[in-house]
Coordinates of C-alpha atoms and ligand atoms in Angstrom, one line a residue:
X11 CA -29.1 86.7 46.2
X12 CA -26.8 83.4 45.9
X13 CA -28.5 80.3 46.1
X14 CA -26.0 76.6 45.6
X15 CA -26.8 76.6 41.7
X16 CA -29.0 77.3 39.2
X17 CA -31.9 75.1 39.3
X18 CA -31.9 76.1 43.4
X19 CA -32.6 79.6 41.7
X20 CA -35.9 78.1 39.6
X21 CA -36.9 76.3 42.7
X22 CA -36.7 79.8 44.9
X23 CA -38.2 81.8 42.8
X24 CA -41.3 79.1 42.4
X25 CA -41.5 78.7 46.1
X26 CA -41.6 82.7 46.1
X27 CA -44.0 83.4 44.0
X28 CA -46.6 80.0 43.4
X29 CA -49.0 78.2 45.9
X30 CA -51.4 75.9 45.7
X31 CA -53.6 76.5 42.3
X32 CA -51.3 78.8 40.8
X33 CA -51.1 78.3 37.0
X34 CA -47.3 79.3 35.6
X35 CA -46.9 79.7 32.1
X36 CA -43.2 78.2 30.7
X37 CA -42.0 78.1 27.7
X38 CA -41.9 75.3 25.8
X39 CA -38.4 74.4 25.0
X40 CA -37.1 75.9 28.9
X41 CA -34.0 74.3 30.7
X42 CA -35.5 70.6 31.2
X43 CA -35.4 70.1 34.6
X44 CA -37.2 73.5 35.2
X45 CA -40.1 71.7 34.0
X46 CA -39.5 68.8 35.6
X47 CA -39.5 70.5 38.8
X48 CA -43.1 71.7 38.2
X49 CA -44.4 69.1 37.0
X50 CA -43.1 66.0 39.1
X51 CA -42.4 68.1 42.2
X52 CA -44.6 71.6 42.6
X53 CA -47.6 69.8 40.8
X54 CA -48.1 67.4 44.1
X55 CA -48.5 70.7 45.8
X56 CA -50.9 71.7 43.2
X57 CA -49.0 74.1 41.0
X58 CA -50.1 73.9 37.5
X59 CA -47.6 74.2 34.7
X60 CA -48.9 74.9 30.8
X61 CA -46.2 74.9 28.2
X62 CA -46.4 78.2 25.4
X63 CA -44.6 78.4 22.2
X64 CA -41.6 80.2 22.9
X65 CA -41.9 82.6 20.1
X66 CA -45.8 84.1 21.1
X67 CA -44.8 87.3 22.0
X68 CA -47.2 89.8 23.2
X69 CA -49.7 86.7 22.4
X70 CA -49.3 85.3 25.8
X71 CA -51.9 87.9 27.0
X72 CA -54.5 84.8 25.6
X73 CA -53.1 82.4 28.2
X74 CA -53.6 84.3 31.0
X75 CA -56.0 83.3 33.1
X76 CA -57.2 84.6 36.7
X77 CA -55.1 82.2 38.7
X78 CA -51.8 82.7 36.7
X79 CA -48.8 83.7 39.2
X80 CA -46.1 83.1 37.5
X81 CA -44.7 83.7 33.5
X82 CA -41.1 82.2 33.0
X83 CA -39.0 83.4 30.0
X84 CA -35.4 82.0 28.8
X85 CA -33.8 83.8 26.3
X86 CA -32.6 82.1 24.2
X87 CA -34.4 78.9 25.2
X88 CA -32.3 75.6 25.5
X89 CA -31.4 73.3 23.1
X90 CA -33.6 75.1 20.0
X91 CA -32.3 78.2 21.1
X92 CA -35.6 80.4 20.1
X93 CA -35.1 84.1 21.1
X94 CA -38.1 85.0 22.9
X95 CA -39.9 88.5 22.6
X96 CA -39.2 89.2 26.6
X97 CA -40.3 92.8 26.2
X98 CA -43.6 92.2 24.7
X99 CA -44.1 89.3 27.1
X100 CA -43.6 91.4 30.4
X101 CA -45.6 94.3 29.0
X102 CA -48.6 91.7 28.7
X103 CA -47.7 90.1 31.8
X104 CA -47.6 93.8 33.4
X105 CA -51.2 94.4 31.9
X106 CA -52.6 91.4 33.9
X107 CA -50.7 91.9 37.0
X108 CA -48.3 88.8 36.8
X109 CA -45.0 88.1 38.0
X110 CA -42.5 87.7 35.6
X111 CA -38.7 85.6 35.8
X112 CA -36.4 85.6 33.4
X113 CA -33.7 82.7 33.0
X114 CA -30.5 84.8 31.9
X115 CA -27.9 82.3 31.7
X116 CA -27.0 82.2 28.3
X117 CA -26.6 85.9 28.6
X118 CA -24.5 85.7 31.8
X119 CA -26.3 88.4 32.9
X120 CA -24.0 90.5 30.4
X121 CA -25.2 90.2 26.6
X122 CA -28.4 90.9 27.6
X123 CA -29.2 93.8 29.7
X124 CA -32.2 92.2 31.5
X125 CA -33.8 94.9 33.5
X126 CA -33.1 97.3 30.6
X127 CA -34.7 95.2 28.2
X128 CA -37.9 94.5 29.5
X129 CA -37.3 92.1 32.2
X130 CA -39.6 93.5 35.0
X131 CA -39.5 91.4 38.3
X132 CA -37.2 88.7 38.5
X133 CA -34.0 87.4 36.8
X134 CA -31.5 84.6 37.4
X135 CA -29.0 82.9 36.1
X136 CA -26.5 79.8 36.5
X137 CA -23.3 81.1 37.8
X138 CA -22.3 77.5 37.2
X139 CA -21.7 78.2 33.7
X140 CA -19.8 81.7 32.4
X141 CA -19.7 83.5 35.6
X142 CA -17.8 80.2 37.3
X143 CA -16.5 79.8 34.0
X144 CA -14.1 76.5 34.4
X145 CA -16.8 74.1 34.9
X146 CA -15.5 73.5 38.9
X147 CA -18.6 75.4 40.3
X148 CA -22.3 75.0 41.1
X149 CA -23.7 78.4 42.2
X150 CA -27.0 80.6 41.2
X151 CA -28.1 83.8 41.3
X152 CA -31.4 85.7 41.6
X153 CA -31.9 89.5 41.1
X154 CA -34.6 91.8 41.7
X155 CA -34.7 95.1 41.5
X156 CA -38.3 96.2 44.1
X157 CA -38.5 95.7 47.5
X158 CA -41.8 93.4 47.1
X159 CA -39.9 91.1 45.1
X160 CA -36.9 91.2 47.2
X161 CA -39.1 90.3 50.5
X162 CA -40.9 87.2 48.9
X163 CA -37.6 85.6 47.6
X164 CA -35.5 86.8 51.0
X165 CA -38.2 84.9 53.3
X166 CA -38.3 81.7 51.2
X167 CA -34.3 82.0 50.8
X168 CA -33.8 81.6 54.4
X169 CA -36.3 79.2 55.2
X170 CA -35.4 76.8 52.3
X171 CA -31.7 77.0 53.7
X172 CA -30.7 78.1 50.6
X173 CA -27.5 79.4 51.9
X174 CA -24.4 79.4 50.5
X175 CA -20.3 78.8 51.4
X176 CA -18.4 81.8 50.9
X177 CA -15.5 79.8 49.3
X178 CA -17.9 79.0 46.4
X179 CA -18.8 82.9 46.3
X180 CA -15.1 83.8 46.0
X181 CA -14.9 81.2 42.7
X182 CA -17.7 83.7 41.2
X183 CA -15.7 86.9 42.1
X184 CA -12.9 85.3 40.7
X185 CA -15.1 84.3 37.7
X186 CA -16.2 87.7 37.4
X187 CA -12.8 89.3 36.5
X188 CA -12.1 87.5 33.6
X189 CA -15.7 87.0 32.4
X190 CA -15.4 90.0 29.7
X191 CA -12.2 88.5 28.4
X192 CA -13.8 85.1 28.1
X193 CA -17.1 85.9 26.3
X194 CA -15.1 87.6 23.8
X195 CA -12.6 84.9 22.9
X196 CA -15.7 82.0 23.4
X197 CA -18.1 84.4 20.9
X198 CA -15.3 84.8 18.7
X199 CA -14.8 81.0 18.3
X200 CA -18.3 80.0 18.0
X201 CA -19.2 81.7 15.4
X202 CA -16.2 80.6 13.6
X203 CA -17.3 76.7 14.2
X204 CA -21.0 77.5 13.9
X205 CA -20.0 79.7 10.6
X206 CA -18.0 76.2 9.4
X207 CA -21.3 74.2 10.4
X208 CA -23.6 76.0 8.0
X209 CA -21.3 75.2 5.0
X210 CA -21.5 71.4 5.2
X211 CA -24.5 69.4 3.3
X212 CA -25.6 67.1 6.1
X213 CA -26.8 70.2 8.2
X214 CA -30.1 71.4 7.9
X215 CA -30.4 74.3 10.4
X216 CA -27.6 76.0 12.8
X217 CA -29.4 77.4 16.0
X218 CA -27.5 79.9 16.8
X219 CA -28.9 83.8 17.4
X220 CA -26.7 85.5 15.2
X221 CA -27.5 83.1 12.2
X222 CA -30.9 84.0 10.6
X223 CA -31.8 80.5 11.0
X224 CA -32.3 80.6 14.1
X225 CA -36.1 81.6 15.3
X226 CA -36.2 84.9 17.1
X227 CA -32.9 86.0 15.1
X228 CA -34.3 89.3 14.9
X229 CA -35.4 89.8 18.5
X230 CA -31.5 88.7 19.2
X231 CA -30.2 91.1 16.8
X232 CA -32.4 93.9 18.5
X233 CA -31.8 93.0 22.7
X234 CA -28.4 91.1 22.7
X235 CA -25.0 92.7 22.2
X236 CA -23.3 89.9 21.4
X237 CA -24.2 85.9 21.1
X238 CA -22.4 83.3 23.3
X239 CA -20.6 79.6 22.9
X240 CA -23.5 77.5 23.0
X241 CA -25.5 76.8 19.9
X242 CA -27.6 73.9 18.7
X243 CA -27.5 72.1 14.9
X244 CA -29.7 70.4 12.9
X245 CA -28.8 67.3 11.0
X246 CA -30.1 66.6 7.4
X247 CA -33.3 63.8 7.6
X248 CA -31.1 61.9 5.7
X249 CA -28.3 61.6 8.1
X250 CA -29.2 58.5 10.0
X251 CA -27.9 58.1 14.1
X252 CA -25.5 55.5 13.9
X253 CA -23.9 57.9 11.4
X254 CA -24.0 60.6 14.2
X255 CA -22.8 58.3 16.7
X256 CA -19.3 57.7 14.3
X257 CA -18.8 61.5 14.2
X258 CA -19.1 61.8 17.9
X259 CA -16.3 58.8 18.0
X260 CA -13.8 60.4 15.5
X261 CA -14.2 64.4 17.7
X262 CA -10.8 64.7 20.0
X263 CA -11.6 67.8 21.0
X264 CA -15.5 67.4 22.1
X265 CA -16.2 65.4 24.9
X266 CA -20.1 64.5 25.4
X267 CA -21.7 66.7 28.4
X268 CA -24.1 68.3 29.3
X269 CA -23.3 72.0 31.7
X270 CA -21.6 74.2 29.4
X271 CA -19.7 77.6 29.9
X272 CA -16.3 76.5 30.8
X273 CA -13.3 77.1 28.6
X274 CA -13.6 73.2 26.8
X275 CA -15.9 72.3 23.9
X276 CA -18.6 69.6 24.8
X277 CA -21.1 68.1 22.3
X278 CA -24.1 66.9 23.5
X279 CA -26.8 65.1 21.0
X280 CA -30.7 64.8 20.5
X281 CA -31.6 61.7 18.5
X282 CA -35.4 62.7 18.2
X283 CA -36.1 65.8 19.8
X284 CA -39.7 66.7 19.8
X285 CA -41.3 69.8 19.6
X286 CA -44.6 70.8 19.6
X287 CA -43.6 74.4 18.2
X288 CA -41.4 75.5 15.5
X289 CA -39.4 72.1 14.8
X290 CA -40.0 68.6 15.1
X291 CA -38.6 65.3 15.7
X292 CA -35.4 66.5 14.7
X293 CA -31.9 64.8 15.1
X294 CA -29.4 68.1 16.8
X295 CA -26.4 68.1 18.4
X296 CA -25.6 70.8 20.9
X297 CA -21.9 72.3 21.2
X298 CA -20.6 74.4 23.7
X299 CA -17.4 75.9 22.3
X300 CA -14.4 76.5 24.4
X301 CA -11.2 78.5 23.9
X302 CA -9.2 75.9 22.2
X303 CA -7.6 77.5 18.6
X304 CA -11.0 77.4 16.4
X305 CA -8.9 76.2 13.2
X306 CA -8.0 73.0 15.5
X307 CA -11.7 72.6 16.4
X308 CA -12.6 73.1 12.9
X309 CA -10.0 70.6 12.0
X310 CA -11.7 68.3 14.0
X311 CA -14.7 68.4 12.9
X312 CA -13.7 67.6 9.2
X313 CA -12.4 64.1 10.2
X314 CA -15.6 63.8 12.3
X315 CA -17.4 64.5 9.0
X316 CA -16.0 62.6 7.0
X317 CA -16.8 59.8 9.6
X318 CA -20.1 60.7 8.8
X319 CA -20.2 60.2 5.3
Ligands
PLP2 C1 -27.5 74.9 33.6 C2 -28.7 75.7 33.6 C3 -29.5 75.8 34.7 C4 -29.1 75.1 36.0 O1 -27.9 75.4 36.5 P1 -27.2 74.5 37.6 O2 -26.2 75.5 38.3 O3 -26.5 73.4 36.8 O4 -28.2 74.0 38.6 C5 -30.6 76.6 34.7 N1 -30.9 77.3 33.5 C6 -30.2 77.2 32.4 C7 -30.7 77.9 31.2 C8 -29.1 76.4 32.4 O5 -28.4 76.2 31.2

C-alpha cells in the first residue's frame, strides 16, 4: 500500500503492529527519525523501544522478551551503513513468534530481493528517494505478502488517513520506468567516487557495502546484487572540523542535504557521530552520488582536498 512518504510507512506499520507495553527491538544506527518517532511519540503511549547492535545476527534471539511485538531491520543501516544479517534475524524472530519489518530503501526494493531473502512479514521503503528518483516527491510504500499482515496495516491505513493523491502515484510509475537505467548509471558512479575516496590519506574508513570496510560486507556480497549511491566515509582523527568545513566550501558539485536518491550529488556531514556499536565518535561525511560525469565529481573533490590540507 501507498502511504505520503516514508517515515508515514514506519509510523503505519508501528500503529499496525505495537500497543501499549509492546517492546520493539531497532537497530541501532536505523533512519533517525524512526527512532524518534518511538521514542518521543509511541513511548507516551507506552511502546518501548531498545536499541541492538546492528550486526547481532541470529543473536537477537537473547533480546526477545515475552512482550516483544515488533523487530525492525534496515539493510544497510543509515549513515554507518552496517549490512545486517536479515535472514538470521527473521528466522529468530520466526522462532519466537514476532513480527518482523524490513526498511528497504537503500535497496529500492530492487538490489535486494526482500521476501526472497529472508524478509518474512513486512517491508517498506521510501519511494521519496530511487523510486521518485528526481528528488520532487514524498511517497512510501509498505508490502506484505499474508493476509494477516495485510488486514492489520489496511485497517490502520484507513483510519490514520493515510491516503494518498494519485498525481503523486503517477510520479512513482513514472519513476518506475527508468529506475533500472538509473541504479546502474548511479552504482556505476559511486563506486568510482567511493573507489577515489579510499586512495586519499585523510580517510580512515569508506562505508560502503561493496568495500570490505564496511561491516556486514560479506552479508552484502551474499543478499544484494548490486550496491547503490549512498555511502558514508570516515575522516582520519587527525583531520580536524574546520578543515572539513573548508572542503565542503571548495565542492561545486555537492550541495549539503539530507534525502538522497535523486540524480544530484549531496554531502551531508557528522562532526561526532556516536556509536555505541562498531564505531565511535567518528567525524563522516555522507554522499549521495548523482549522475553527473564521475571524472568531474572526482575532479571536484581533489580541489576540495587540497582545501583540506
Ligand atoms: C528517507 C528515508 C526514510 C523516510 O522517507 P521520507 O519519504 O523522507 O519520509 C525512511 N527510511 C530510510 C532508510 C530513509 O532513508
Amino acid at each position: 500500500m501507498c502511504v505520503p512518504g516514508g517515515q508515514a510507512a514506519i509510523a503505519l506499520i508501528y500503529f499496525a503492529f505495537t500497543g501499549s507495553d509492546a517492546h520493539v527491538l531497532l537497530p541501532e544506527s536505523a533512519y533517525g527519525p524512526n527512532g524518534e518517532l518511538a521514542n518521543h511519540l509511541l513511548a507516551r503511549f507506552g511502546v518501548k523501544t531498545e536499541l541492538y547492535d546492528p550486526l547481532i545476527g541470529g543473536g537477537i534471539t537473547k533480546l526477545i522478551r515475552t512482550n516483544t511485538r515488533l523487530i525492525w531491520c534496515e539493510s544497510p543501516c543509515s549513515v554507518t551503513m552496517e549490512v545486517q544479517d536479515v535472514p538470521a534475524i527473521t528466522a529468530a524472530a520466526r522462532h519466537a513468534g514476532v513480527t518482523t519489518a524490513l526498511d528497504n530503501t537503500y535497496a529500492a526494493g530492487v538490489l535486494l530481493d526482500a521476501f526472497a531473502h529472508g524478509a518474512d512479514d513486512v517491508t517498506m521503503q521510501a519511494l521519496t528517494k530511487y523510486v521518485g528518483g528526481h528528488s520532487d516527491l514524498l511517497l512510501g510504500s509498505v508490502t506484505v505478502r499474508d493476509e494477516a499482515h495485510y488486514r492489520a496495516l489496511a485497517d490502520a491505513h484507513s483510519l490514520l488517513g493515510m491516503s494518498v493523491s494519485p498525481d503523486d502515484c503517477s510520479f512513482a510509475l513514472r519513476g518506475l520506468q527508468t529506475l533500472a537505467v538509473r541504479l546502474r548509471q548511479l552504482e556505476e558512479n559511486t563506486l568510482a567516487v567511493a573507489g577515489w575516496l579510499r586512495e586519499q590519506p585523510e580517510i580512515g574508513a569508506v562505508l560502503h557495502p561493496a568495500f570490505p570496510d564496511c561491516p556486514g560486507h560479506d552479508t552484502w556480497a551474499r543478499d544484494f546484487t548490486g550496491s547503490a549511491s549512498v555511502f558514508s566515509f570516515v575522516f582520519e582523527p587527525s583531520i580536524q572540523p574546520d578543515a572539513i568545513v573548508r572542503l565542503f566550501d571548495e565542492l561545486a558539485l555537492f550541495p549539503v542535504g539530507y534525502s538522497w536518491g535523486g540524480v544530484t550529488s549531496l554531502a551531508m556531514p557528522y562532526f561526532n557521530l556516536q556509536r555505541r556499536y562498531h564505531f565511535h565518535n567518528g567525524k563522516v561525511v555522507r554522499f549521495n552520488i548523482g549522475k553527473e560525469k564521475a571524472e568531474d565529481l572526482i575532479a571536484d573533490l581533489e580541489r576540495g582536498f587540497v582545501a583540506l590540507q
